[in-house]
Short mmCIF file of C-alpha atoms in Angstrom, two decimals:
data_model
loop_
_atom_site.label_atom_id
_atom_site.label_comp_id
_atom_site.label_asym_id
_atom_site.label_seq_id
_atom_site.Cartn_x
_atom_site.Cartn_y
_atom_site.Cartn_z
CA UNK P 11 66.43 -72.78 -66.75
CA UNK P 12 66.28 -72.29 -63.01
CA UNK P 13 68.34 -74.33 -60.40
CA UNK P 14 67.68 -74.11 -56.49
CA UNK P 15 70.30 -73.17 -54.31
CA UNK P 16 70.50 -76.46 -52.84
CA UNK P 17 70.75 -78.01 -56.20
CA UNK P 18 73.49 -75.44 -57.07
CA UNK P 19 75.33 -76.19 -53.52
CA UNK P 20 75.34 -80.18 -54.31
CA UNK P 21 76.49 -79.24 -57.68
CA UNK P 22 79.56 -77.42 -56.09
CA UNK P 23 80.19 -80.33 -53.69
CA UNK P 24 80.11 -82.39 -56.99
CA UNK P 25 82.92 -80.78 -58.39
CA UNK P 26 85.08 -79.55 -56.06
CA UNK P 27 85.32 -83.28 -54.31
CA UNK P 28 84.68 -85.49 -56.87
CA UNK P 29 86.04 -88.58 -55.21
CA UNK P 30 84.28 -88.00 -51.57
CA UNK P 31 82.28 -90.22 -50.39
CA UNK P 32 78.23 -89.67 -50.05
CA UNK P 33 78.70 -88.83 -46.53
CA UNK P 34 81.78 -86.71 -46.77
CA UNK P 35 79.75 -85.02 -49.85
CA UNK P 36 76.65 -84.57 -47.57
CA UNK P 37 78.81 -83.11 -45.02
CA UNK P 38 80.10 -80.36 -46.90
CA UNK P 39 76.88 -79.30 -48.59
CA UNK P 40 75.19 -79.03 -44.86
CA UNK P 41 78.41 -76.89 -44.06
CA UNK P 42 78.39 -75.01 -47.51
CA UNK P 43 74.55 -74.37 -47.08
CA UNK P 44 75.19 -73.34 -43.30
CA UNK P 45 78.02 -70.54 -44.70
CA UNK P 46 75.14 -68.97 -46.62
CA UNK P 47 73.36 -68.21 -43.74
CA UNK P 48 75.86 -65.27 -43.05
CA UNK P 49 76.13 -64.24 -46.37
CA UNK U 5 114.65 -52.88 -34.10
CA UNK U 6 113.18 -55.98 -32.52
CA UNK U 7 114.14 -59.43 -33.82
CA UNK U 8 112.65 -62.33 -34.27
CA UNK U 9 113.58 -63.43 -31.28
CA UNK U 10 112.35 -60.37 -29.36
CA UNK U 11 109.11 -60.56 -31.19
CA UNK U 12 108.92 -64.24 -30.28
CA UNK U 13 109.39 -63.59 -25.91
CA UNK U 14 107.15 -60.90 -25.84
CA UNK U 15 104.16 -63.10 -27.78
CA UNK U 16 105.09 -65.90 -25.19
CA UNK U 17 104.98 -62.86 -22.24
CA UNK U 18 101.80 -61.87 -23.28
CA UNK U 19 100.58 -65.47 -23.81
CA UNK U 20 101.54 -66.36 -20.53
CA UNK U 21 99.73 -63.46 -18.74
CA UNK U 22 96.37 -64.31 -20.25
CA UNK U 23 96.46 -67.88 -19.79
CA UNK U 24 97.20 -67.22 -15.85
CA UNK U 25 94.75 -64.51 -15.65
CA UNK U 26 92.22 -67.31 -17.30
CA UNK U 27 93.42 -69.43 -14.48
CA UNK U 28 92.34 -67.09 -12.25
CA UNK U 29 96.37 -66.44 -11.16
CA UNK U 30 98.01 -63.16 -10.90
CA UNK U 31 100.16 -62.61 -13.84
CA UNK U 32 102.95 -60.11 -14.46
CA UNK U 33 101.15 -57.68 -15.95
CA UNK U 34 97.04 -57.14 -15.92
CA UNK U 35 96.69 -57.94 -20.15
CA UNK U 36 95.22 -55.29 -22.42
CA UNK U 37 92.77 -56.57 -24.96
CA UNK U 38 92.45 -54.98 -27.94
CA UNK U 39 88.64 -54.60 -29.54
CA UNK U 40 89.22 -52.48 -32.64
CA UNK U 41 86.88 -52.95 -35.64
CA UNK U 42 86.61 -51.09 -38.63
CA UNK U 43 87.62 -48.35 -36.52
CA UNK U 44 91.24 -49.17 -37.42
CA UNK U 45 90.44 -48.37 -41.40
CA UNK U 46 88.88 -44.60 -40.08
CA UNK U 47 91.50 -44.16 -37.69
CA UNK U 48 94.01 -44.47 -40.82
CA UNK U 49 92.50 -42.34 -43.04
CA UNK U 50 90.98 -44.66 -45.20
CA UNK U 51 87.53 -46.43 -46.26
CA UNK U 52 85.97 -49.71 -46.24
CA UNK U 53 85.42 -49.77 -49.82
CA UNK U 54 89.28 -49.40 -50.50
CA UNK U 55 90.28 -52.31 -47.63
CA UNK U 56 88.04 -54.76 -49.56
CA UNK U 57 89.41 -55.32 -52.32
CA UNK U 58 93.75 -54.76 -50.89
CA UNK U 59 94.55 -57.38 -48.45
CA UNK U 60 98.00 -55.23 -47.75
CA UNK U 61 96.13 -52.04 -47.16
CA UNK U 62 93.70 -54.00 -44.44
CA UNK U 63 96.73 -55.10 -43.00
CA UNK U 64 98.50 -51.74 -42.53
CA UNK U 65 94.99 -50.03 -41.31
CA UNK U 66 94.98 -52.93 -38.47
CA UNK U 67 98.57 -52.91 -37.78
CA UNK U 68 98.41 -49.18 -36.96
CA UNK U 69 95.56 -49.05 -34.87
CA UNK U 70 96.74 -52.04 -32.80
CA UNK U 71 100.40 -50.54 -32.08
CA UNK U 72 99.39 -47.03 -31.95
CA UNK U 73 97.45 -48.06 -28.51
CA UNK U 74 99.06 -50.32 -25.86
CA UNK U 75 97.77 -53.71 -26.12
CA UNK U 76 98.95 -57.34 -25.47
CA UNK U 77 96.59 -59.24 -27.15
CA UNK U 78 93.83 -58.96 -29.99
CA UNK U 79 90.46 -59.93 -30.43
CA UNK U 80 90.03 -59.79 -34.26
CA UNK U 81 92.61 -58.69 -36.69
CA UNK U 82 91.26 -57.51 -39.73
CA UNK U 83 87.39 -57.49 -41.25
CA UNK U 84 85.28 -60.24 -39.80
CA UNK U 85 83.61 -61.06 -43.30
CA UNK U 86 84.31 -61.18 -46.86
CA UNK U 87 81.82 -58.28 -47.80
CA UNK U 88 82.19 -57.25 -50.84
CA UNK U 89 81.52 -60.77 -51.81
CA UNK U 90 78.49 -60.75 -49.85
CA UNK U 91 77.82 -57.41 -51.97
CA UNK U 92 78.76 -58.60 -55.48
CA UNK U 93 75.97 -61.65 -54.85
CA UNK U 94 73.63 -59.37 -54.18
CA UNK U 95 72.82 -59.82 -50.41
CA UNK U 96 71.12 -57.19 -47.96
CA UNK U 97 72.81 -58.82 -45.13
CA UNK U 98 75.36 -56.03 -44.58
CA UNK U 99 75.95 -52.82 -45.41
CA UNK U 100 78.67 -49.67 -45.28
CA UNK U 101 77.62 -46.66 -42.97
CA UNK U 102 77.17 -43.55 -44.74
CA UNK U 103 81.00 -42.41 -42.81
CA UNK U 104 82.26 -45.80 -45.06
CA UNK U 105 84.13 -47.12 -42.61
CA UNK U 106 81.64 -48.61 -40.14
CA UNK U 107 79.96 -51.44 -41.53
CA UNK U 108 76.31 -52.48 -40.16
CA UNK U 109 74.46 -55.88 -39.70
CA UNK U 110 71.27 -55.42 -41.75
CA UNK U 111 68.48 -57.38 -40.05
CA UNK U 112 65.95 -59.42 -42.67
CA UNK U 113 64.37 -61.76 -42.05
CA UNK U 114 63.51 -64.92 -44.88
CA UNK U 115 61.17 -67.01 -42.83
CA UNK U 116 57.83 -66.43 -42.13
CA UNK U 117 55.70 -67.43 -38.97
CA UNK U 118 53.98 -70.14 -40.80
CA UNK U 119 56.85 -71.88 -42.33
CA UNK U 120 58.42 -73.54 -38.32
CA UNK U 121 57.31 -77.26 -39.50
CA UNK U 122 58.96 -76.87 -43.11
CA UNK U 123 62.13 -75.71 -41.24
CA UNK U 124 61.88 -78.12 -38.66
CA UNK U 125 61.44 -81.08 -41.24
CA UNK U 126 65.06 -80.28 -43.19
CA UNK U 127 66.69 -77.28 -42.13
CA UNK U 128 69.40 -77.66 -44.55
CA UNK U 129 66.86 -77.21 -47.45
CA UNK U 130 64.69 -74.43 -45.97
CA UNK U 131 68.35 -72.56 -45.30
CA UNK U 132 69.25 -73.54 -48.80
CA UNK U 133 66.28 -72.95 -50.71
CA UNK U 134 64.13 -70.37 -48.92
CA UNK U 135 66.76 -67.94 -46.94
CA UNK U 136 69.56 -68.13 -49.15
CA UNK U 137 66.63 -68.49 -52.10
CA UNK U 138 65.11 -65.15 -51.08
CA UNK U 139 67.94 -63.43 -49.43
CA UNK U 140 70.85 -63.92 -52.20
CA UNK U 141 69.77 -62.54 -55.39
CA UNK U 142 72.19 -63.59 -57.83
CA UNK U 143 71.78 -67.13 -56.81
CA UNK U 144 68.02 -66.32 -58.40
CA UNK U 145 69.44 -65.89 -61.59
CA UNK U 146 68.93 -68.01 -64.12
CA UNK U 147 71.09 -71.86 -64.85
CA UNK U 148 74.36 -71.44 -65.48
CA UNK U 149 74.98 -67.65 -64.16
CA UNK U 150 73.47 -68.45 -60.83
CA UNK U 151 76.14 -71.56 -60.34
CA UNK U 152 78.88 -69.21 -61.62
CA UNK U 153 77.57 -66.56 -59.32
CA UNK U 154 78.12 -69.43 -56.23
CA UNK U 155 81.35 -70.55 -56.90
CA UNK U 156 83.10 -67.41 -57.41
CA UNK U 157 81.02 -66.18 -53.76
CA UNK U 158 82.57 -69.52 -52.34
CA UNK U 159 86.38 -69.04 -54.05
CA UNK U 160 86.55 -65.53 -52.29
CA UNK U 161 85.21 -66.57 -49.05
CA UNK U 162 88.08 -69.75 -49.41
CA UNK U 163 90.50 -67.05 -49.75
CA UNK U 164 89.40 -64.42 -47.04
CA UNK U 165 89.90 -67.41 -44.91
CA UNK U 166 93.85 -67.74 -46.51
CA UNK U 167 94.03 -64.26 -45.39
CA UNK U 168 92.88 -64.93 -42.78
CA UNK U 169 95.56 -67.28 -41.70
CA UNK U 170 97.89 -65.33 -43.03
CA UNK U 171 96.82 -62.52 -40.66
CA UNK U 172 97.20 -64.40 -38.01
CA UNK U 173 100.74 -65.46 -38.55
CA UNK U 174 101.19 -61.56 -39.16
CA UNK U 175 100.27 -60.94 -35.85
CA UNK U 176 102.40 -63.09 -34.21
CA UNK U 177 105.39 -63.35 -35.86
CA UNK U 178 105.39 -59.83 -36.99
CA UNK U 179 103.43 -58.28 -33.95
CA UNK U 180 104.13 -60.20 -31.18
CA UNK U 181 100.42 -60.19 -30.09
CA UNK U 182 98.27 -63.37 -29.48
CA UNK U 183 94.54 -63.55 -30.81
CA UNK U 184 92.62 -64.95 -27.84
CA UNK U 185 90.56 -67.16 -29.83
CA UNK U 186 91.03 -69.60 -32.84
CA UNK U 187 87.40 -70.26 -33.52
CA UNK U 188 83.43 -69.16 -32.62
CA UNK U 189 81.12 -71.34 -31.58
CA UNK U 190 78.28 -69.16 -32.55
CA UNK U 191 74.78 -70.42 -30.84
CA UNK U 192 72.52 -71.75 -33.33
CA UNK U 193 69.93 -69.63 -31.22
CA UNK U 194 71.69 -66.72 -31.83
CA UNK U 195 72.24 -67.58 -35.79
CA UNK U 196 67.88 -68.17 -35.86
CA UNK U 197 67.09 -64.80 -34.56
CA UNK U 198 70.25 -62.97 -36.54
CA UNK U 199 69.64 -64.57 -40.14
CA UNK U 200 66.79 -66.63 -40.17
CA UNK U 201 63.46 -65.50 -38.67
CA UNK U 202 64.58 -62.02 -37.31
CA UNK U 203 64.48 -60.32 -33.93
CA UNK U 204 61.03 -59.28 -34.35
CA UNK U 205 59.76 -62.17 -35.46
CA UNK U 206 61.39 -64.69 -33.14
CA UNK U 207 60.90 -62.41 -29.93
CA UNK U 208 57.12 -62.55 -31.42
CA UNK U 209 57.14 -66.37 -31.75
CA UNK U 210 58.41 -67.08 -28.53
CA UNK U 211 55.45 -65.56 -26.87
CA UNK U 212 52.81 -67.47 -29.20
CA UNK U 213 54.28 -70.49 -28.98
CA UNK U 214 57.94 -70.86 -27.38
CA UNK U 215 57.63 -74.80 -27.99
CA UNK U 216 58.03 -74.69 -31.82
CA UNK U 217 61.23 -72.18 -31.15
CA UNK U 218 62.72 -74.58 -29.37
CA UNK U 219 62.18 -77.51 -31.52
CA UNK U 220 63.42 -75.22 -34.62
CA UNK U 221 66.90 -74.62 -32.81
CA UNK U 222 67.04 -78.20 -32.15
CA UNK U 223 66.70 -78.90 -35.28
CA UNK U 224 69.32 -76.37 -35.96
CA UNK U 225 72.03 -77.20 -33.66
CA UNK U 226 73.39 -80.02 -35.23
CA UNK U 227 75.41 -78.18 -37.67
CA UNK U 228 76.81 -76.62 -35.26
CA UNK U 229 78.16 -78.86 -33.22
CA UNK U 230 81.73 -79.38 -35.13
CA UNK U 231 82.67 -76.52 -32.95
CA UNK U 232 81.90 -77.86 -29.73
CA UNK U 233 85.49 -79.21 -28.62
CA UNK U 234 85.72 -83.27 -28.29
CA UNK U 235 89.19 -83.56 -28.25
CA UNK U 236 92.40 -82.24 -25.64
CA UNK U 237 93.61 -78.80 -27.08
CA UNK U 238 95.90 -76.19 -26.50
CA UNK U 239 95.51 -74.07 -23.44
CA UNK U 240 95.28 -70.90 -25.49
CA UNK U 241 93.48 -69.77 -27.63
CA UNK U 242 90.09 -70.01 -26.30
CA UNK U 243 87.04 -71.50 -27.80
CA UNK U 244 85.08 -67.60 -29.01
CA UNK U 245 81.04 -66.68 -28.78
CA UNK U 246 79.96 -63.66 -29.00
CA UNK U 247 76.29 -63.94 -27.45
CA UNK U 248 73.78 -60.90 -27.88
CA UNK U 249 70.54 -62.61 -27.91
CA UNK U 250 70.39 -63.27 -24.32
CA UNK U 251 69.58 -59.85 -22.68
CA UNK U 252 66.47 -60.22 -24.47
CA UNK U 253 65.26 -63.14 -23.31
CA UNK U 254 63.35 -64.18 -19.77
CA UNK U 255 64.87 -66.25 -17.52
CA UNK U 256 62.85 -68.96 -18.86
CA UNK U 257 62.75 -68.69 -22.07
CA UNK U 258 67.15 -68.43 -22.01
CA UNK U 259 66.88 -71.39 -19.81
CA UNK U 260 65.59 -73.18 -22.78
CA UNK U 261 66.38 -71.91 -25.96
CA UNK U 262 70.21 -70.80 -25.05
CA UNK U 263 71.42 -72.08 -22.23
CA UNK U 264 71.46 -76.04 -22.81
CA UNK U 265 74.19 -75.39 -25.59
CA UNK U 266 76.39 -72.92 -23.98
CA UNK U 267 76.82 -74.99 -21.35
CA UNK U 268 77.34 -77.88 -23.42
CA UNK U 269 80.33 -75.66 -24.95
CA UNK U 270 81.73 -74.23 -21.97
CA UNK U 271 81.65 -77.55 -20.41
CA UNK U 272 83.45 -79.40 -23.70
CA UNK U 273 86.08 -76.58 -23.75
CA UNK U 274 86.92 -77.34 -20.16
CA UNK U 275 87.15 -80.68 -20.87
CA UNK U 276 89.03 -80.55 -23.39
CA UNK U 277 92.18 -78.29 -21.85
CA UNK U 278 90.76 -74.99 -23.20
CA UNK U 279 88.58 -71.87 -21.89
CA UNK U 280 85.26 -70.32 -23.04
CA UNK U 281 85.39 -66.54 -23.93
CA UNK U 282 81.74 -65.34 -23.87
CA UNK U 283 81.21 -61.59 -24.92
CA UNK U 284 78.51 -60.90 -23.13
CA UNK U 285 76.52 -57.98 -25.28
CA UNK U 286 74.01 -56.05 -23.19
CA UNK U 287 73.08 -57.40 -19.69
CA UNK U 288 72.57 -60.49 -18.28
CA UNK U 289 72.24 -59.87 -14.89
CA UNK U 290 68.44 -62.35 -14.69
CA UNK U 291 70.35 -65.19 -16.10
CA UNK U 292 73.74 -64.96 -13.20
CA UNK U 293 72.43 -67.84 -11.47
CA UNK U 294 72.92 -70.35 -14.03
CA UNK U 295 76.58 -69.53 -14.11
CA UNK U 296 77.00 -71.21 -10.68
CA UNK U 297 76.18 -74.21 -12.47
CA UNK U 298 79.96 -73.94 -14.75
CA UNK U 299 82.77 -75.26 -13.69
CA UNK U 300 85.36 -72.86 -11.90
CA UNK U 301 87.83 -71.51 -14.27
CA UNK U 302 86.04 -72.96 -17.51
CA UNK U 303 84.24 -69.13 -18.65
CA UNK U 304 85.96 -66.31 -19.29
CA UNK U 305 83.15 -62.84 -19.08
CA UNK U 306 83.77 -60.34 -21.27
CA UNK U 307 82.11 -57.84 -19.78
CA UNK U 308 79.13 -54.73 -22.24
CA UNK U 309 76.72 -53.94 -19.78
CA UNK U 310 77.02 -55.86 -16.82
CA UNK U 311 78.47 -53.92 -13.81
CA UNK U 312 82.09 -55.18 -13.13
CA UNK U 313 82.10 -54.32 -10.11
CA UNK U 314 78.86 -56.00 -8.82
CA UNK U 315 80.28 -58.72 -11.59
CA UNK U 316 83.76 -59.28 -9.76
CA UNK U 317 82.05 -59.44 -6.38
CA UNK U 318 80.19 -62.06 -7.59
CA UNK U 319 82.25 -64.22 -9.44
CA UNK U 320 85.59 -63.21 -9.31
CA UNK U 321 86.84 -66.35 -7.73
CA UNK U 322 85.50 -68.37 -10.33
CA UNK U 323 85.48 -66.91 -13.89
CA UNK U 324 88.23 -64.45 -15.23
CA UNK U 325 86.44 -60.98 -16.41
CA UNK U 326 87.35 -59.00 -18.98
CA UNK U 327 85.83 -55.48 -19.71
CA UNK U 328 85.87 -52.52 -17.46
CA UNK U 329 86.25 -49.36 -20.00
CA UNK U 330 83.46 -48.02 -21.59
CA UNK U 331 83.38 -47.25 -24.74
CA UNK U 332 81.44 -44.08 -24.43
CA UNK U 333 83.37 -42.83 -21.96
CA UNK U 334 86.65 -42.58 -23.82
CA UNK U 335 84.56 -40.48 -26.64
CA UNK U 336 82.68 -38.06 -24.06
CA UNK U 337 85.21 -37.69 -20.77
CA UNK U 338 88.27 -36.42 -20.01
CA UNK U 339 91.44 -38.35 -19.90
CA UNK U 340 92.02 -37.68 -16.38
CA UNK U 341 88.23 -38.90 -16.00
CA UNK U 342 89.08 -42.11 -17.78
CA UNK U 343 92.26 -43.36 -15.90
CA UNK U 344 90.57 -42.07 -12.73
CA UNK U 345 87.54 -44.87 -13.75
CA UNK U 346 90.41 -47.42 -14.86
CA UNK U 347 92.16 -46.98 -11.47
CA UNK U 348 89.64 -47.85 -9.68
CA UNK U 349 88.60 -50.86 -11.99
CA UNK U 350 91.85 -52.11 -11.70
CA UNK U 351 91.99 -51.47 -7.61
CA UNK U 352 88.38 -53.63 -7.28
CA UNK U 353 89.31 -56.23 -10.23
CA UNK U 354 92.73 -56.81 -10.56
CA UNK U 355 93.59 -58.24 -7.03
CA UNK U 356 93.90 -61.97 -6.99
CA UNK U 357 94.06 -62.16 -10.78
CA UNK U 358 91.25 -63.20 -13.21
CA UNK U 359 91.14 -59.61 -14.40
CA UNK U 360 91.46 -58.23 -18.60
CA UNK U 361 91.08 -54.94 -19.28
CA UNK U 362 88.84 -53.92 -22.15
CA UNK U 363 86.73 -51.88 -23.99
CA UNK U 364 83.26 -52.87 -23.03
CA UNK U 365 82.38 -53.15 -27.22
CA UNK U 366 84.40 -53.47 -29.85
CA UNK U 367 85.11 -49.95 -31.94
CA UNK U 368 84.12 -49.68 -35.59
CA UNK U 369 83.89 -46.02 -35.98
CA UNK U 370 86.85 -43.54 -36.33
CA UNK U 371 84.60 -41.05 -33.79
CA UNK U 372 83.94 -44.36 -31.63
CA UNK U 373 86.70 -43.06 -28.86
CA UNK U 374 88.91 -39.87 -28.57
CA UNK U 375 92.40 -41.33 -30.14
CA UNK U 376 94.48 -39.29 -27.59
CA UNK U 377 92.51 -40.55 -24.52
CA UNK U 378 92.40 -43.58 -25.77
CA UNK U 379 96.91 -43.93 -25.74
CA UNK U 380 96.63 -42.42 -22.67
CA UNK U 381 94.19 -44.74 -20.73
CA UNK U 382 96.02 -47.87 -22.36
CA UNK U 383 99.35 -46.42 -21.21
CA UNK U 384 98.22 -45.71 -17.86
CA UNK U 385 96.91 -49.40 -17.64
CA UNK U 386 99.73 -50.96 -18.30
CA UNK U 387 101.88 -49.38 -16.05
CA UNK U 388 99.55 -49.55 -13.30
CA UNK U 389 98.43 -52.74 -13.84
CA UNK U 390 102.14 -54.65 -12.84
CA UNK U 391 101.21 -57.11 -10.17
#
């Protein structure tokens, strides 16, 4: 089974702040997405 | 021995002298700003592949390199990146010079000419999905090894940041030497040509159609702008970008794909009680005339390619310049040569204040500079350089 990365990113917001709220959660994916772009 | 209270004076000493020399004052002393790279792991005797993975060995490489030479304040302090982490995922983005010390920026580029509307219609998911898709190859893998392959890259870039931190409070408890910055605000222009579409590609794109560039860094910018300043901060340190796109550029085409948002920044940092440190890579001379438009004392100039002099002429009563050694010369001339050229930098730049003396790039190679010259020109600038 495949995943995208964006999929995998959401899933890591998912976990690591499980009580944010959707906008707090969509924050950090746009800046965990953004990190990748040095990577 | 110093104590803590030695260490403390001399970090306020030498965080007093740049702030006035950002003011455009005189200070005590003209400040020396240390650029050293990986050049401090070479200059130790040791390789990038052993710093990775020992935080304390990192630490002593830097430590050395920054006290061997005179200096009163520090651009970086330690590696800028968590490679190995960026290795272990399998990315092409970086890579260690054959002399494994030096370690190189890998151009690739994961968009493709076509693909400006996709971008431009969610960046987030064309980043996501198609650079980071294409670029990182563990994050290919298949379901669950490509989320494990994520999380660990994320937990090690979490704790290169605690390090860090912890470097920093190194520095200037241990050190006594200020970093001049606390954070980058990188230009999403900058970040589309480094790590999105490429050099080649963008310079290409620009000419065929300079309209959809510009909509694609809009698009862009953003998520970027949580490091724009919007709130009063400290004096010191400054707000950090260092800017390398622009001496490729036009006039034009800088006026409209750069510019807007570097102003924007320099203008928010000002604002907002702080300065703008620019290093300036290459030369910008075609682009000088859009400086009149900042406000006086808001941009600081650190100084590659641009001639100082000319520079300091210019603007010298209304940005503070840093820069004014090259590089090249401390690997290829004499030391009398060298504090015969920082003489007369300091005799044309130091008068009135505004004035930080520099290496005109940072070092990342142990055969970047001759070590000896190198004391000696920093020694000689310090002395000389008492107002």
């Amino acid at each position: 089974m495949k995943k995208t990365v964006l999929e995998l990113v959401e899933e890591y917001v998912d976990k690591t702040m499980p009580d944010a709220t959707p906008e707090q959660k969509k924050k950090a994916i746009d800046a965990n997405v953004i990190l990748l772009l040095r990577v | 021995m110093q104590t803590k209270e030695d260490i403390k004076k001399l970090f306020d000493e030498r965080r007093q002298r740049l702030i006035d020399a950002s003011d455009l004052k005189e200070p005590d002393y003209v400040p020396i700003l240390s650029q050293i790279n990986a050049y401090a792991i070479g200059y130790a005797g040791h390789t990038a592949w052993e710093v990775f993975d020992d935080y304390d060995l990192e630490r002593e490489c830097y430590k050395k390199a920054n006290t061997d030479f005179y200096f009163d304040c520090i651009l970086m302090f330690g590696l800028n990146h968590p490679f190995k982490a960026y290795f272990d995922v399998g990315s092409p983005t970086y890579m260690v010079a054959e002399n494994n010390v030096t370690i190189q920026h890998m151009e690739s580029s994961q968009m493709n000419a076509d693909e400006y509307d996709e971008f431009i219609e969610d960046p987030i998911k064309f980043i996501a999905n198609k650079v980071g898709g294409r670029k990182i190859e563990k994050l290919n893998a298949d379901y669950p090894e490509s989320y494990e392959a994520l999380e660990k890259l994320y937990n090690k870039i979490a704790e290169f940041k605690d390090n860090s931190a912890f470097n920093k409070k190194y520095v200037t408890e241990e050190l006594g030497l200020p970093i001049i910055s606390s954070r980058s605000a990188a230009n999403p222009c900058d970040n589309f040509f480094d790590f999105i579409r490429g050099f080649k590609g963008t310079l290409t794109d620009i000419r065929r159609d300079i309209s959809k560039v510009e909509r694609a860094i809009e698009a862009l910018t953003p998520y970027y702008e949580k490091n724009i300043p919007s709130s009063q901060e400290p004096q010191f340190p400054w707000l950090l970008s260092t800017a390398h796109i622009a001496p490729f550029l036009s006039r034009t085409q800088f006026e409209r794909l750069y510019w807007p948002y570097m102003k924007r920044c320099v203008e928010a940092a000002h604002n907002c009680g702080t300065k703008y440190i620019c290093f300036m890579e290459g030369v910008w001379k075609q682009h000088y005339d859009l400086f009149d438009e900042l406000p006086k004392g808001a941009y600081i100039a650190a100084l590659e390619g641009d001639d100082i002099f000319e520079f300091k002429k210019r603007f010298g009563d209304r940005m503070a310049i840093a820069g004014g050694m090259p590089q090249g010369m401390l690997k290829y001339s004499s030391a009398e040569e060298c504090i015969d050229h920082t003489k007369k930098v300091y005799d044309a730049c130091a008068p009135g204040g505004g004035f930080i003396f520099t290496l005109d790039k940072a070092i990342v190679d142990p055969a970047d500079v001759n070590a000896d010259t190198f004391r000696k020109v920093n020694e000689f600038a310090r002395e000389y350089g008492k107002y």
